[in-house]
Amino acid sequence: MSRYKPPEQSKAGQIFDIVVVVVAIFVALWLPLKLGLAGAAKSIDALDTKTWEALGQNATMASIWEKLGYTPETAHDIIRNRFHYVIDWPTLIIMAAVLIGYFVFLFRASDREYREVINEKFDDK
Amino acid sequence: MTITLEPVIHGDRVSLLRVLGPAHVWALGVGIVLVGEFTGWNFAADKGGALAALIVCWLVGLLYTSVAMIDSEVTSTVAAAGGQYAQAKHIVGPLMAFNVALFLVFAYTMLEVSDAILLGDTIVAKAGVEGLTHNSFIAATIVVLAWLNYRGVLMTLNVNFVITAIAYISIVILFFSVSPWTQGAVLKLNELVTPDNALPYGWIGVIAAFQFGIWYYLGIEGTTQAAEEVRSPARSLPYGTMAGMITLLIAAAMTWYVCASMMPWEYLGITYYPLWDAGKLTGSPLLENLLFIATLLAALASANGCINDAARAWFSLGRDRYLPTWFSAVHPKYRTPYRSILFLLPIALAFAFIADLNQAITFSILSGVLQYTFMSINIVMFRKKWPLGSIRRGYTHPFHPLPAIVLFCLCVVTFFAIFLGFGSQLIAMVAFYFLISLWFHFYRYKFVRRGDQFTMPWPKPQGY
């Protein structure tokens, strides 16, 4: 098998590729933040009565909250800010499909490239 | 400094220095991870309650024990900078290697960002000065540590060894200072973790808690990045990694026990400084100040190790032409991948200013779990392509394929855990990896030399 000779990349081409990678990194990490896709899906289940008892805190817990500088009013939004674990099946199926599709593509495309590597490496010998 | 873009010829390149021993490997691994005890793990309590945080401490410990076992075998055999990247390149293929390097760079860079945010916030909280922001502390941390990494790996990891050891000892001191053998005096576990609140969301909360349970140990696999710089990879890497894992399991158990016995789970789940808070709640100024300093040191050690690892993964991509070869330069005097260090510096700075702590942690965790999923499949392919006896292995892990199966199953559970609360972020990140993979496979790969990528002196893999 003849050895594959990659084209020489120009300086401009190298700079362009660096820019592409930087932009891709920022889009991947910054866009979810900008679009509000990052972060926890939590919401506050507000209570009308804001006492340690109503917030489900026993005497020991209440004393620690107070030691940390909280009152029932200021602790309310922390204690009542909860996750709501409702499984959204369509989103779960999309997530599973995206993940499986990604890994299948990775392994299949990698295998095609890997065969070229192995053929060239071991056919030289 | 003059920047040039001349292609670098592999054989003429200045190589990395082989100066590290097992203690440095331990310092690199534990140094990156120990910050997880000082912040991050406790968000597992937020997602599932205090007991869920303990359950995932053990189960995720199992996940990472599998990671350490698998990693020790593969890395002691494929001893090259880039760690899992070099493994993927030799065992699965170039596209997978490209992705694994990106997993590493993102996991470590966002972990570095998390560390810098933690350090800045901790100082601001301690100062208690109105109007003081964390920005200058974040910038100083990232820039100074990048400079340290630029100057040399031995000095970097010597510093890490010292500050990691101090941070670790502080956890041990706190543990024994609160009379762990006695309940009721300082520790009040029975009154804080009750049958009513131990699992506030039930068992689904335990599964959800896996996401931040990863933070107990995330980064221990970074030991492999030093593969080209350790004097004896076959000995130092397994020894340093396993010792690091044992160290972390002990620290995680002590941390959970003290914190869950001193704070209500709702507070534990949202605080940025669980161990520092525990120090404060003892009422001892000495312990409070010790844990404050230890939190800073743990964040510094972690960020330091992350810069080291992310730069080496990026450097490896340049060396193999997966990215422009400009990144593959080694500093002629300090023998460090200095261009990669400098390139990643502004990226870390930018995200430290636009992301908050748990978002940065989630970015890091996502990339980590994608990497562990790869590792579980990678070890099976490694054993299949080069069965035992066909090549010389520095270390052979026992019970194969059980660790791989355990790791894969726990990764699936963790993906589901991330879906519970952070699903949109997961889909966005995977979509990015998919698109950048298309870019690599259909465009960038044409610049890569084929046979030159396989550098190990192994026979042809079975099945090819």
Coordinates of C-alpha atoms in Angstrom, one line a residue:
Chain A
M1 CA 0.0 0.0 0.0
S2 CA 1.4 3.4 -0.9
R3 CA 2.0 5.8 1.9
Y4 CA -0.5 8.6 2.2
K5 CA 1.1 12.0 1.8
P6 CA -1.0 14.7 3.5
P7 CA -1.1 18.1 1.9
E8 CA 1.1 20.8 3.6
Q9 CA -1.2 23.3 5.3
S10 CA -0.5 27.0 4.7
K11 CA -0.1 29.4 7.6
A12 CA -3.4 31.0 6.7
G13 CA -5.0 27.6 6.8
Q14 CA -3.5 26.8 10.2
I15 CA -4.8 30.1 11.6
F16 CA -8.2 29.5 10.1
D17 CA -8.4 26.1 11.7
I18 CA -7.3 27.5 15.1
V19 CA -10.1 30.1 14.7
V20 CA -12.7 27.4 13.9
V21 CA -11.7 25.4 17.0
V22 CA -11.8 28.5 19.2
V23 CA -15.2 29.5 17.9
A24 CA -16.5 25.9 18.3
I25 CA -15.3 25.8 21.9
F26 CA -17.0 29.1 22.7
V27 CA -20.2 28.1 21.0
A28 CA -20.3 24.8 22.8
L29 CA -19.7 26.2 26.2
W30 CA -21.0 29.7 26.0
L31 CA -24.2 29.2 23.9
P32 CA -25.9 26.9 26.5
L33 CA -25.2 29.5 29.1
K34 CA -26.6 32.3 26.9
L35 CA -29.7 30.3 25.9
G36 CA -30.4 29.4 29.5
L37 CA -29.9 25.7 28.7
A38 CA -27.2 25.3 31.4
G39 CA -27.9 25.1 35.1
A40 CA -30.3 23.2 37.3
A41 CA -34.0 22.8 36.6
K42 CA -35.2 23.8 40.1
S43 CA -38.1 25.8 41.4
I44 CA -39.3 27.1 44.8
D45 CA -42.4 25.5 46.4
A46 CA -43.3 28.6 48.5
L47 CA -45.0 28.3 51.9
D48 CA -47.2 30.9 53.4
T49 CA -46.1 30.1 57.0
K50 CA -42.4 30.6 57.4
T51 CA -41.4 28.9 60.6
W52 CA -38.7 26.3 61.3
E53 CA -41.5 23.8 62.0
A54 CA -43.3 24.5 58.7
L55 CA -40.0 24.2 56.9
G56 CA -39.5 20.7 58.4
Q57 CA -36.6 21.7 60.5
N58 CA -36.2 20.2 64.0
A59 CA -34.6 22.1 66.9
T60 CA -31.0 20.9 66.0
M61 CA -31.4 21.9 62.4
A62 CA -32.9 25.3 63.4
S63 CA -30.0 26.0 65.7
I64 CA -27.5 25.3 63.0
W65 CA -29.3 27.5 60.5
E66 CA -29.3 30.3 63.1
K67 CA -25.6 29.7 63.7
L68 CA -25.0 30.1 60.0
G69 CA -26.9 33.4 60.1
Y70 CA -30.3 32.4 58.7
T71 CA -33.8 33.1 59.9
P72 CA -36.9 31.1 58.7
E73 CA -37.6 33.9 56.2
T74 CA -34.1 33.9 54.7
A75 CA -33.8 30.1 54.7
H76 CA -37.2 29.6 53.1
D77 CA -36.0 29.9 49.5
I78 CA -33.1 27.6 50.1
I79 CA -35.1 24.9 51.8
R80 CA -38.1 25.0 49.5
N81 CA -36.0 25.3 46.3
R82 CA -36.5 21.7 45.0
F83 CA -35.9 19.6 42.0
H84 CA -39.0 18.1 40.4
Y85 CA -38.0 14.8 38.9
V86 CA -40.6 14.2 36.3
I87 CA -39.3 12.1 33.5
D88 CA -40.0 13.8 30.2
W89 CA -40.0 10.7 28.0
P90 CA -39.6 12.5 24.6
T91 CA -36.6 14.4 25.8
L92 CA -35.1 11.3 27.4
I93 CA -35.6 9.4 24.1
I94 CA -33.9 12.3 22.2
M95 CA -31.0 12.4 24.6
A96 CA -30.6 8.6 24.4
A97 CA -30.7 8.7 20.6
V98 CA -28.2 11.6 20.4
L99 CA -25.8 9.8 22.7
I100 CA -26.1 6.4 21.0
G101 CA -25.9 8.0 17.5
Y102 CA -22.8 9.9 18.5
F103 CA -21.0 6.9 19.9
V104 CA -22.0 4.7 16.9
F105 CA -20.7 7.3 14.5
L106 CA -17.5 7.7 16.5
F107 CA -16.7 4.0 16.6
R108 CA -17.6 3.4 12.9
A109 CA -15.8 6.4 11.5
S110 CA -12.8 5.7 13.8
D111 CA -12.7 2.1 12.6
R112 CA -12.5 3.2 9.0
E113 CA -9.6 5.6 9.8
Y114 CA -7.9 3.0 12.0
R115 CA -7.8 0.4 9.2
E116 CA -5.9 2.9 7.0
V117 CA -3.5 3.5 9.8
I118 CA -2.9 -0.2 10.4
N119 CA -2.6 -1.0 6.7
E120 CA 0.0 1.7 6.1
K121 CA 1.9 0.9 9.3
F122 CA 2.1 -2.8 8.9
D123 CA 2.3 -3.0 5.1
D124 CA 5.5 -1.1 5.3
K125 CA 7.2 -3.9 7.2
Chain B
M1 CA 8.1 35.9 22.2
T2 CA 8.1 35.3 18.4
I3 CA 5.3 33.1 17.1
T4 CA 6.0 31.1 14.0
L5 CA 3.8 28.6 12.1
E6 CA 6.5 26.4 10.5
P7 CA 5.6 22.8 10.5
V8 CA 7.5 20.9 13.2
I9 CA 9.2 17.7 12.3
H10 CA 8.6 15.0 14.8
G11 CA 12.1 13.6 15.0
D12 CA 13.7 17.0 15.5
R13 CA 11.4 18.0 18.3
V14 CA 12.7 18.8 21.8
S15 CA 11.1 16.1 24.0
L16 CA 9.4 16.4 27.4
L17 CA 11.6 15.6 30.4
R18 CA 11.4 12.3 32.3
V19 CA 11.8 13.6 35.8
L20 CA 8.7 12.4 37.7
G21 CA 8.2 9.6 40.3
P22 CA 5.2 7.9 41.9
A23 CA 4.8 10.8 44.4
H24 CA 4.4 13.3 41.6
V25 CA 1.8 11.0 40.0
W26 CA -0.1 10.8 43.3
A27 CA 0.2 14.6 43.6
L28 CA -1.1 15.2 40.1
G29 CA -4.1 12.8 40.6
V30 CA -5.1 13.7 44.1
G31 CA -4.2 17.4 43.6
I32 CA -6.7 17.7 40.8
V33 CA -9.4 15.8 42.6
L34 CA -9.1 16.8 46.3
V35 CA -10.9 20.1 45.7
G36 CA -14.0 17.9 45.1
E37 CA -14.1 17.3 48.8
F38 CA -13.9 21.0 49.5
T39 CA -16.8 21.9 47.1
G40 CA -18.9 20.1 44.5
W41 CA -19.6 16.7 46.0
N42 CA -22.2 18.3 48.3
F43 CA -24.4 19.3 45.3
A44 CA -25.2 15.6 45.3
A45 CA -27.0 16.2 48.6
D46 CA -29.0 18.9 46.8
K47 CA -30.1 16.5 44.1
G48 CA -30.9 13.6 46.4
G49 CA -30.4 14.3 50.1
A50 CA -27.6 13.6 52.5
L51 CA -27.9 9.8 52.4
A52 CA -27.9 9.9 48.6
A53 CA -24.6 11.7 48.7
L54 CA -23.2 8.9 50.8
I55 CA -24.5 6.1 48.6
V56 CA -23.1 7.8 45.5
C57 CA -19.8 8.3 47.3
W58 CA -19.5 4.5 47.5
L59 CA -21.0 3.7 44.1
V60 CA -19.1 6.4 42.2
G61 CA -16.0 5.2 44.2
L62 CA -16.6 1.9 42.5
L63 CA -16.9 3.6 39.1
Y64 CA -13.5 5.3 39.7
T65 CA -11.9 2.2 41.1
S66 CA -12.8 0.6 37.7
V67 CA -11.4 3.6 35.9
A68 CA -8.2 3.4 37.9
M69 CA -7.8 -0.3 37.3
I70 CA -8.5 0.0 33.5
D71 CA -6.4 3.1 33.2
S72 CA -3.4 1.6 35.0
E73 CA -3.3 -1.4 32.6
V74 CA -3.7 0.6 29.4
T75 CA -1.5 3.5 30.4
S76 CA 1.3 1.4 31.7
T77 CA 1.3 -0.2 28.3
V78 CA 0.7 2.9 26.1
A79 CA 3.0 5.4 27.9
A80 CA 2.6 8.6 25.9
A81 CA 1.6 12.2 26.7
G82 CA -2.1 12.7 26.2
G83 CA -3.0 9.7 28.3
Q84 CA -6.4 8.4 27.2
Y85 CA -5.9 10.2 23.9
A86 CA -2.8 8.1 23.1
Q87 CA -4.8 5.0 24.2
A88 CA -7.7 5.9 21.8
K89 CA -5.3 6.5 18.9
H90 CA -3.7 3.1 19.2
I91 CA -6.7 1.1 20.1
V92 CA -9.9 2.6 18.6
G93 CA -8.9 5.1 15.9
P94 CA -8.1 8.7 15.1
L95 CA -11.6 10.2 15.3
M96 CA -12.1 8.7 18.8
A97 CA -8.7 10.0 19.8
F98 CA -9.6 13.5 18.7
N99 CA -12.8 13.3 20.7
V100 CA -11.1 11.9 23.8
A101 CA -8.5 14.7 23.7
L102 CA -11.4 17.2 23.6
F103 CA -13.1 15.4 26.5
L104 CA -9.9 15.8 28.4
V105 CA -9.3 19.4 27.5
F106 CA -12.9 20.4 28.3
A107 CA -13.0 18.4 31.5
Y108 CA -9.8 19.9 32.8
T109 CA -10.3 23.4 31.6
M110 CA -13.7 23.7 33.1
L111 CA -12.4 22.1 36.3
E112 CA -9.7 24.7 36.4
V113 CA -12.4 27.4 35.9
S114 CA -14.4 25.9 38.8
D115 CA -11.3 25.9 41.0
A116 CA -10.6 29.6 40.2
I117 CA -14.2 30.6 40.9
L118 CA -14.1 28.7 44.2
L119 CA -10.9 30.3 45.2
G120 CA -12.2 33.8 44.3
D121 CA -15.5 33.3 46.0
T122 CA -13.8 31.9 49.1
I123 CA -11.5 34.9 49.5
V124 CA -14.4 37.3 48.9
A125 CA -16.5 35.5 51.5
K126 CA -13.7 35.6 54.0
A127 CA -12.9 39.3 53.4
G128 CA -16.6 40.3 53.8
V129 CA -15.9 43.6 52.2
E130 CA -18.8 45.1 50.4
G131 CA -18.3 45.6 46.7
L132 CA -15.3 43.3 46.5
T133 CA -15.7 40.9 43.5
H134 CA -13.9 37.6 42.8
N135 CA -12.7 38.7 39.3
S136 CA -9.2 39.8 40.2
F137 CA -8.6 36.7 42.3
I138 CA -9.8 34.5 39.5
A139 CA -7.5 36.2 36.9
A140 CA -4.5 36.1 39.2
T141 CA -5.0 32.4 40.0
I142 CA -5.2 31.3 36.4
V143 CA -2.4 33.5 35.1
V144 CA 0.1 32.7 37.9
L145 CA -0.6 28.9 37.6
A146 CA -0.2 29.1 33.9
W147 CA 3.1 30.8 34.4
L148 CA 4.2 28.1 36.8
N149 CA 3.2 25.4 34.3
Y150 CA 5.1 27.3 31.6
R151 CA 8.3 27.2 33.7
G152 CA 8.5 23.5 34.2
V153 CA 6.6 20.3 35.1
L154 CA 8.9 19.3 38.0
M155 CA 8.4 22.5 39.9
T156 CA 4.7 22.5 39.1
L157 CA 4.2 19.0 40.6
N158 CA 6.5 19.6 43.5
V159 CA 4.3 22.6 44.5
N160 CA 1.2 20.4 44.0
F161 CA 2.6 17.7 46.2
V162 CA 3.1 20.1 49.1
I163 CA -0.2 22.0 48.9
T164 CA -2.2 18.8 48.3
A165 CA -0.6 17.2 51.3
I166 CA -1.5 20.2 53.5
A167 CA -5.1 20.2 52.2
Y168 CA -5.5 16.5 52.8
I169 CA -4.0 16.7 56.3
S170 CA -6.6 19.5 57.1
I171 CA -9.4 17.1 56.5
V172 CA -7.8 14.5 58.8
I173 CA -7.3 17.1 61.5
L174 CA -10.9 18.3 61.2
F175 CA -12.2 14.7 61.3
F176 CA -10.3 13.9 64.6
S177 CA -11.1 17.3 66.1
V178 CA -14.8 16.7 66.1
S179 CA -14.6 13.4 68.1
P180 CA -15.9 11.2 65.3
W181 CA -16.4 8.3 67.7
T182 CA -19.0 10.3 69.7
Q183 CA -22.4 11.5 68.5
G184 CA -24.1 14.4 70.3
A185 CA -21.2 16.6 71.3
V186 CA -20.2 18.2 67.9
L187 CA -21.6 15.7 65.4
K188 CA -25.3 15.2 65.3
L189 CA -25.9 12.8 62.4
N190 CA -29.0 11.2 64.0
E191 CA -30.7 14.6 64.3
L192 CA -29.7 15.9 60.9
V193 CA -30.2 12.8 58.8
T194 CA -33.5 11.4 59.9
P195 CA -35.7 8.7 58.3
D196 CA -37.9 11.5 57.0
N197 CA -35.2 13.5 55.2
A198 CA -32.5 11.0 54.4
L199 CA -33.8 10.5 50.9
P200 CA -36.2 13.4 50.3
Y201 CA -36.7 12.5 46.7
G202 CA -36.7 8.7 47.2
W203 CA -34.5 6.5 45.1
I204 CA -34.7 8.6 42.0
G205 CA -32.9 11.2 44.0
V206 CA -30.1 8.7 44.6
I207 CA -29.8 8.2 40.8
A208 CA -29.9 12.0 40.2
A209 CA -27.1 12.5 42.8
F210 CA -24.7 10.5 40.6
Q211 CA -24.1 13.6 38.6
F212 CA -22.3 15.4 41.4
G213 CA -21.1 12.2 43.1
I214 CA -18.6 12.2 40.2
W215 CA -17.1 15.3 41.7
Y216 CA -15.8 13.3 44.6
Y217 CA -13.1 11.8 42.3
L218 CA -13.3 13.5 38.9
G219 CA -9.8 13.9 37.5
I220 CA -7.9 10.9 39.1
E221 CA -7.5 9.6 35.6
G222 CA -5.4 12.7 34.9
T223 CA -2.3 10.8 36.3
T224 CA -1.9 9.3 32.8
Q225 CA -1.1 12.7 31.3
A226 CA 2.3 12.4 32.9
A227 CA 3.1 9.2 31.1
E228 CA 5.9 10.7 29.0
E229 CA 7.4 12.5 31.9
V230 CA 7.6 9.8 34.5
R231 CA 10.9 7.9 34.9
S232 CA 9.2 4.5 35.1
P233 CA 5.7 4.5 33.6
A234 CA 5.0 0.8 34.2
R235 CA 5.7 1.2 38.0
S236 CA 4.8 4.9 38.7
L237 CA 1.5 5.2 37.0
P238 CA -0.4 2.2 38.5
Y239 CA 1.2 2.8 41.9
G240 CA 0.5 6.5 41.9
T241 CA -3.0 6.1 40.6
M242 CA -4.1 3.4 42.9
A243 CA -2.6 5.1 45.9
G244 CA -4.4 8.3 44.9
M245 CA -7.7 6.4 44.6
I246 CA -7.3 4.9 48.1
T247 CA -6.4 8.4 49.5
L248 CA -9.5 9.9 47.9
L249 CA -11.9 7.1 49.1
I250 CA -10.8 7.8 52.7
A251 CA -11.1 11.6 52.3
A252 CA -14.5 11.3 50.7
A253 CA -15.9 9.1 53.5
M254 CA -14.5 11.4 56.2
T255 CA -15.8 14.5 54.5
W256 CA -19.3 13.2 54.1
Y257 CA -19.4 12.0 57.8
V258 CA -18.3 15.3 59.2
C259 CA -20.4 17.5 56.9
A260 CA -23.6 15.5 57.1
S261 CA -23.3 15.4 60.9
M262 CA -22.9 19.2 61.1
M263 CA -25.3 20.8 58.5
P264 CA -28.9 20.3 57.4
W265 CA -28.9 18.7 54.0
E266 CA -30.7 21.6 52.4
Y267 CA -27.8 23.9 53.4
L268 CA -25.1 21.3 52.6
G269 CA -26.6 21.0 49.1
I270 CA -26.1 24.6 48.2
T271 CA -23.0 25.8 50.1
Y272 CA -19.8 26.4 48.1
Y273 CA -17.6 25.6 51.1
P274 CA -18.9 22.6 53.0
L275 CA -15.6 21.8 54.8
W276 CA -14.9 25.5 55.6
D277 CA -18.5 25.7 57.0
A278 CA -17.9 22.6 59.0
G279 CA -14.7 24.3 60.4
K280 CA -16.8 27.4 61.3
L281 CA -19.5 25.4 63.0
T282 CA -17.0 23.7 65.3
G283 CA -16.6 27.2 66.9
S284 CA -12.8 26.9 66.8
P285 CA -11.1 29.8 65.0
L286 CA -8.1 27.6 64.4
L287 CA -10.1 25.0 62.5
E288 CA -12.1 27.7 60.7
N289 CA -8.9 29.3 59.4
L290 CA -7.2 26.0 58.7
L291 CA -10.1 24.9 56.5
F292 CA -10.3 28.3 54.8
I293 CA -6.6 28.0 53.9
A294 CA -7.0 24.3 52.9
T295 CA -9.9 25.2 50.6
L296 CA -7.7 27.7 48.8
L297 CA -4.8 25.3 48.6
A298 CA -7.1 22.5 47.3
A299 CA -8.4 24.8 44.6
L300 CA -4.9 25.9 43.7
A301 CA -3.6 22.3 43.5
S302 CA -6.5 21.3 41.3
A303 CA -6.2 24.2 38.9
N304 CA -2.5 23.6 38.7
G305 CA -2.9 20.0 37.8
C306 CA -5.7 20.8 35.3
I307 CA -3.5 23.3 33.4
N308 CA -0.8 20.6 33.2
D309 CA -3.2 18.0 31.9
A310 CA -5.3 20.1 29.5
A311 CA -2.1 21.5 27.9
R312 CA -0.6 18.0 27.4
A313 CA -3.8 16.8 25.7
W314 CA -3.9 19.8 23.4
F315 CA -0.1 19.5 22.7
S316 CA -0.7 15.9 21.6
L317 CA -3.4 16.9 19.2
G318 CA -0.9 19.3 17.6
R319 CA 1.9 16.8 17.5
D320 CA -0.2 14.3 15.5
R321 CA -1.5 17.1 13.2
Y322 CA -5.1 16.6 14.4
L323 CA -4.8 20.4 15.1
P324 CA -2.2 22.8 13.6
T325 CA 1.3 21.6 14.4
W326 CA 2.0 25.0 15.9
F327 CA 0.5 23.7 19.2
S328 CA 3.1 20.9 19.4
A329 CA 6.1 23.0 20.2
V330 CA 8.1 22.3 23.4
H331 CA 9.8 25.1 25.1
P332 CA 13.6 24.9 24.3
K333 CA 14.6 25.8 27.9
Y334 CA 11.7 24.7 30.2
R335 CA 10.7 21.6 28.1
T336 CA 7.0 22.3 28.5
P337 CA 4.2 22.4 25.9
Y338 CA 4.2 26.2 26.3
R339 CA 2.1 27.2 23.3
S340 CA -0.7 24.9 24.4
I341 CA -0.5 26.3 27.9
L342 CA -0.7 29.9 26.6
F343 CA -3.5 29.0 24.1
L344 CA -5.8 27.6 26.8
L345 CA -5.2 30.4 29.2
P346 CA -7.6 33.0 27.7
I347 CA -10.2 30.3 27.2
A348 CA -10.1 29.5 30.9
L349 CA -10.2 33.1 31.8
A350 CA -13.2 33.8 29.6
F351 CA -15.3 31.0 31.1
A352 CA -14.3 31.9 34.6
F353 CA -16.0 35.2 34.1
I354 CA -19.2 34.0 32.3
A355 CA -20.1 30.7 34.0
D356 CA -21.1 30.1 37.6
L357 CA -19.7 27.3 39.7
N358 CA -22.2 24.5 39.3
Q359 CA -22.5 25.2 35.5
A360 CA -18.7 24.9 35.1
I361 CA -18.7 21.8 37.2
T362 CA -21.5 20.3 35.1
F363 CA -19.5 21.0 31.9
S364 CA -16.6 19.3 33.4
I365 CA -18.6 16.3 34.6
L366 CA -20.2 15.8 31.2
S367 CA -16.9 15.6 29.4
G368 CA -15.6 13.3 32.1
V369 CA -18.5 10.8 31.8
L370 CA -18.2 10.7 28.0
Q371 CA -14.5 9.8 28.5
Y372 CA -15.3 7.1 31.0
T373 CA -17.9 5.6 28.6
F374 CA -15.1 5.4 26.0
M375 CA -12.7 3.8 28.5
S376 CA -15.1 1.0 29.3
I377 CA -15.3 0.0 25.6
N378 CA -11.7 0.8 25.0
I379 CA -10.4 -1.8 27.5
V380 CA -12.5 -4.6 25.9
M381 CA -11.1 -3.7 22.4
F382 CA -7.6 -3.6 23.9
R383 CA -7.8 -7.1 25.3
K384 CA -9.4 -8.3 22.1
K385 CA -6.9 -6.8 19.7
W386 CA -3.9 -7.7 21.8
P387 CA -4.8 -10.6 24.1
L388 CA -2.8 -11.2 27.3
G389 CA 0.6 -12.5 26.4
S390 CA 0.7 -10.9 22.9
I391 CA 2.4 -7.7 24.1
R392 CA 4.2 -6.7 27.3
R393 CA 1.9 -5.0 29.8
G394 CA 3.3 -2.9 32.6
Y395 CA 0.3 -3.9 34.7
T396 CA -2.6 -6.3 34.1
H397 CA -5.8 -5.5 36.0
P398 CA -7.8 -8.4 37.5
F399 CA -11.4 -9.6 37.0
H400 CA -11.6 -8.4 33.4
P401 CA -14.3 -7.7 32.0
L402 CA -16.1 -7.0 35.3
P403 CA -14.6 -3.5 35.9
A404 CA -15.5 -2.6 32.3
I405 CA -19.1 -3.7 32.7
V406 CA -19.4 -2.0 36.0
L407 CA -17.9 1.2 34.6
F408 CA -20.2 1.2 31.5
C409 CA -23.4 0.6 33.6
L410 CA -22.5 3.3 36.1
C411 CA -21.8 5.7 33.2
V412 CA -25.3 5.0 31.8
V413 CA -26.8 5.7 35.2
T414 CA -24.8 9.0 35.4
F415 CA -26.0 10.1 32.0
F416 CA -29.6 9.5 33.3
A417 CA -28.6 11.5 36.4
I418 CA -27.4 14.4 34.3
F419 CA -30.7 14.2 32.4
L420 CA -32.5 14.7 35.7
G421 CA -32.1 18.4 36.0
F422 CA -29.4 19.2 33.4
G423 CA -30.7 17.4 30.3
S424 CA -30.6 20.4 27.9
Q425 CA -27.0 21.0 28.8
L426 CA -26.1 17.4 28.0
I427 CA -27.8 17.4 24.6
A428 CA -26.1 20.7 23.7
M429 CA -22.7 19.4 24.6
V430 CA -23.1 16.1 22.7
A431 CA -24.4 18.0 19.7
F432 CA -21.1 20.0 19.8
Y433 CA -19.0 16.9 20.0
F434 CA -20.9 15.4 17.1
L435 CA -20.4 18.5 14.9
I436 CA -16.7 18.9 15.6
S437 CA -16.3 15.2 14.8
L438 CA -17.8 15.8 11.4
W439 CA -15.4 18.6 10.9
F440 CA -12.5 16.4 11.8
H441 CA -13.5 13.3 9.9
F442 CA -14.5 15.0 6.7
Y443 CA -11.9 17.9 6.6
R444 CA -9.1 18.0 9.2
Y445 CA -8.1 14.4 9.0
K446 CA -6.6 14.9 5.5
F447 CA -3.7 16.7 7.1
V448 CA -2.9 13.7 9.3
R449 CA -0.1 11.2 8.4
R450 CA -1.7 7.7 8.6
G451 CA 0.9 5.1 9.6
D452 CA 2.9 7.6 11.7
Q453 CA 0.1 7.7 14.3
F454 CA 0.8 4.2 15.5
T455 CA 4.0 4.5 17.5
M456 CA 3.9 1.5 19.8
P457 CA 6.2 -1.4 19.1
W458 CA 3.3 -3.9 19.0
P459 CA 2.3 -6.6 16.5
K460 CA -0.6 -6.0 14.1
P461 CA -3.9 -6.1 16.1
Q462 CA -6.0 -9.2 15.8
G463 CA -8.9 -8.8 13.3
Y464 CA -7.0 -6.4 11.0

